[in-house]
PDB file of C-alpha atoms in Angstrom:
ATOM      1  CA  MET N   1      86.144 152.383  33.285  1.00 79.00           C
ATOM      2  CA  LEU N   2      88.321 149.832  30.858  1.00 80.00           C
ATOM      3  CA  GLY N   3      90.226 151.541  28.031  1.00 90.00           C
ATOM      4  CA  THR N   4      90.596 149.949  24.711  1.00 92.00           C
ATOM      5  CA  GLN N   5      93.901 149.064  25.635  1.00 93.00           C
ATOM      6  CA  GLU N   6      93.032 146.921  28.760  1.00 94.00           C
ATOM      7  CA  ILE N   7      90.406 145.097  26.348  1.00 90.00           C
ATOM      8  CA  ILE N   8      92.327 144.414  23.923  1.00 91.00           C
ATOM      9  CA  ILE N   9      94.912 142.617  26.213  1.00 93.00           C
ATOM     10  CA  ILE N  10      92.720 140.874  27.964  1.00 92.00           C
ATOM     11  CA  ALA N  11      90.869 139.365  24.683  1.00 88.00           C
ATOM     12  CA  LEU N  12      94.552 138.286  23.915  1.00 90.00           C
ATOM     13  CA  ILE N  13      94.832 136.549  26.989  1.00 91.00           C
ATOM     14  CA  ILE N  14      91.952 134.704  26.753  1.00 87.00           C
ATOM     15  CA  LEU N  15      92.813 133.675  23.021  1.00 86.00           C
ATOM     16  CA  LEU N  16      95.885 132.384  24.252  1.00 88.00           C
ATOM     17  CA  LEU N  17      94.326 130.468  27.256  1.00 88.00           C
ATOM     18  CA  PHE N  18      91.412 128.681  25.568  1.00 84.00           C
ATOM     19  CA  GLY N  19      92.584 128.759  22.082  1.00 83.00           C
ATOM     20  CA  GLY N  20      90.647 130.056  18.700  1.00 81.00           C
ATOM     21  CA  LYS N  21      88.083 126.961  18.684  1.00 84.00           C
ATOM     22  CA  LYS N  22      87.160 127.173  22.066  1.00 85.00           C
ATOM     23  CA  ILE N  23      86.193 130.941  22.128  1.00 83.00           C
ATOM     24  CA  PRO N  24      82.880 130.402  19.932  1.00 87.00           C
ATOM     25  CA  GLU N  25      81.627 127.767  22.137  1.00 88.00           C
ATOM     26  CA  LEU N  26      82.312 130.315  25.333  1.00 84.00           C
ATOM     27  CA  MET N  27      80.563 132.915  23.977  1.00 86.00           C
ATOM     28  CA  LYS N  28      77.379 130.614  23.156  1.00 91.00           C
ATOM     29  CA  GLY N  29      77.568 129.805  27.000  1.00 91.00           C
ATOM     30  CA  LEU N  30      77.611 133.272  27.112  1.00 89.00           C
ATOM     31  CA  GLY N  31      75.022 134.264  25.640  1.00 92.00           C
ATOM     32  CA  LYS N  32      72.355 131.733  26.978  1.00 94.00           C
ATOM     33  CA  GLY N  33      73.426 132.598  30.261  1.00 92.00           C
ATOM     34  CA  VAL N  34      72.602 136.195  29.645  1.00 92.00           C
ATOM     35  CA  LYS N  35      69.455 135.476  27.580  1.00 92.00           C
ATOM     36  CA  SER N  36      68.047 133.413  30.418  1.00 92.00           C
ATOM     37  CA  PHE N  37      69.017 136.102  33.472  1.00 91.00           C
ATOM     38  CA  LYS N  38      67.050 138.380  30.629  1.00 90.00           C
ATOM     39  CA  ASP N  39      64.176 135.931  31.033  1.00 89.00           C
ATOM     40  CA  GLY N  40      64.460 135.588  34.777  1.00 87.00           C
ATOM     41  CA  LEU N  41      64.220 139.796  35.351  1.00 85.00           C
ATOM     42  CA  ASN N  42      60.963 139.388  33.030  1.00 85.00           C
ATOM     43  CA  GLY N  43      59.361 137.127  34.564  1.00 82.00           C
ATOM     44  CA  LEU N  44      60.052 138.824  38.068  1.00 77.00           C
ATOM     45  CA  GLU N  45      59.123 142.102  36.132  1.00 74.00           C
ATOM     46  CA  ASN N  46      55.359 140.594  35.012  1.00 73.00           C
ATOM     47  CA  ASP N  47      54.910 138.822  38.617  1.00 73.00           C
ATOM     48  CA  THR N  48      55.162 142.112  40.133  1.00 73.00           C
ATOM     49  CA  ASN N  49      53.260 144.243  37.714  1.00 69.00           C
ATOM     50  CA  PRO N  50      50.493 142.073  36.679  1.00 62.00           C
ATOM     51  CA  THR N  51      48.954 143.184  33.492  1.00 60.00           C
ATOM     52  CA  GLU N  52      45.205 144.532  33.142  1.00 56.00           C
ATOM     53  CA  LYS N  53      44.405 141.375  32.025  1.00 56.00           C
ATOM     54  CA  GLU N  54      45.647 139.444  34.652  1.00 58.00           C
ATOM     55  CA  ALA N  55      44.278 142.127  36.828  1.00 57.00           C
ATOM     56  CA  LYS N  56      40.807 141.898  35.399  1.00 60.00           C
ATOM     57  CA  ASP N  57      40.763 138.176  35.771  1.00 59.00           C
ATOM     58  CA  THR N  58      41.712 138.104  39.521  1.00 59.00           C
ATOM     59  CA  LYS N  59      39.285 140.665  40.194  1.00 59.00           C
ATOM     60  CA  GLU N  60      36.415 138.407  38.385  1.00 59.00           C
ATOM     61  CA  VAL N  61      37.626 135.373  40.282  1.00 54.00           C
ATOM     62  CA  THR N  62      37.322 137.276  43.503  1.00 58.00           C
ATOM     63  CA  THR N  63      34.000 138.836  42.486  1.00 58.00           C
ATOM     64  CA  ASN N  64      32.499 135.255  41.517  1.00 52.00           C
ATOM     65  CA  ALA N  65      33.578 133.932  44.864  1.00 54.00           C
ATOM     66  CA  ASN N  66      32.289 136.300  46.841  1.00 54.00           C
ATOM     67  CA  ASP N  67      29.004 135.734  45.154  1.00 55.00           C
ATOM     68  CA  LYS N  68      28.566 132.059  46.284  1.00 53.00           C
TER      69      LYS N  68
END
């Protein structure tokens, strides 16, 4: 586990490597990546656990197909 001192040292190294102007752009890209990852996880969750409405719609389609 990282302590406070290690996090501060890493932050200072990043600041020295990338400079103050580049860090907001990096964080924006990181935020978009995390959001995309969360959206992907939610999409997988929705695919594996259909809602009641989706289950009802599937049941109706199956019933209608069997009636013909």
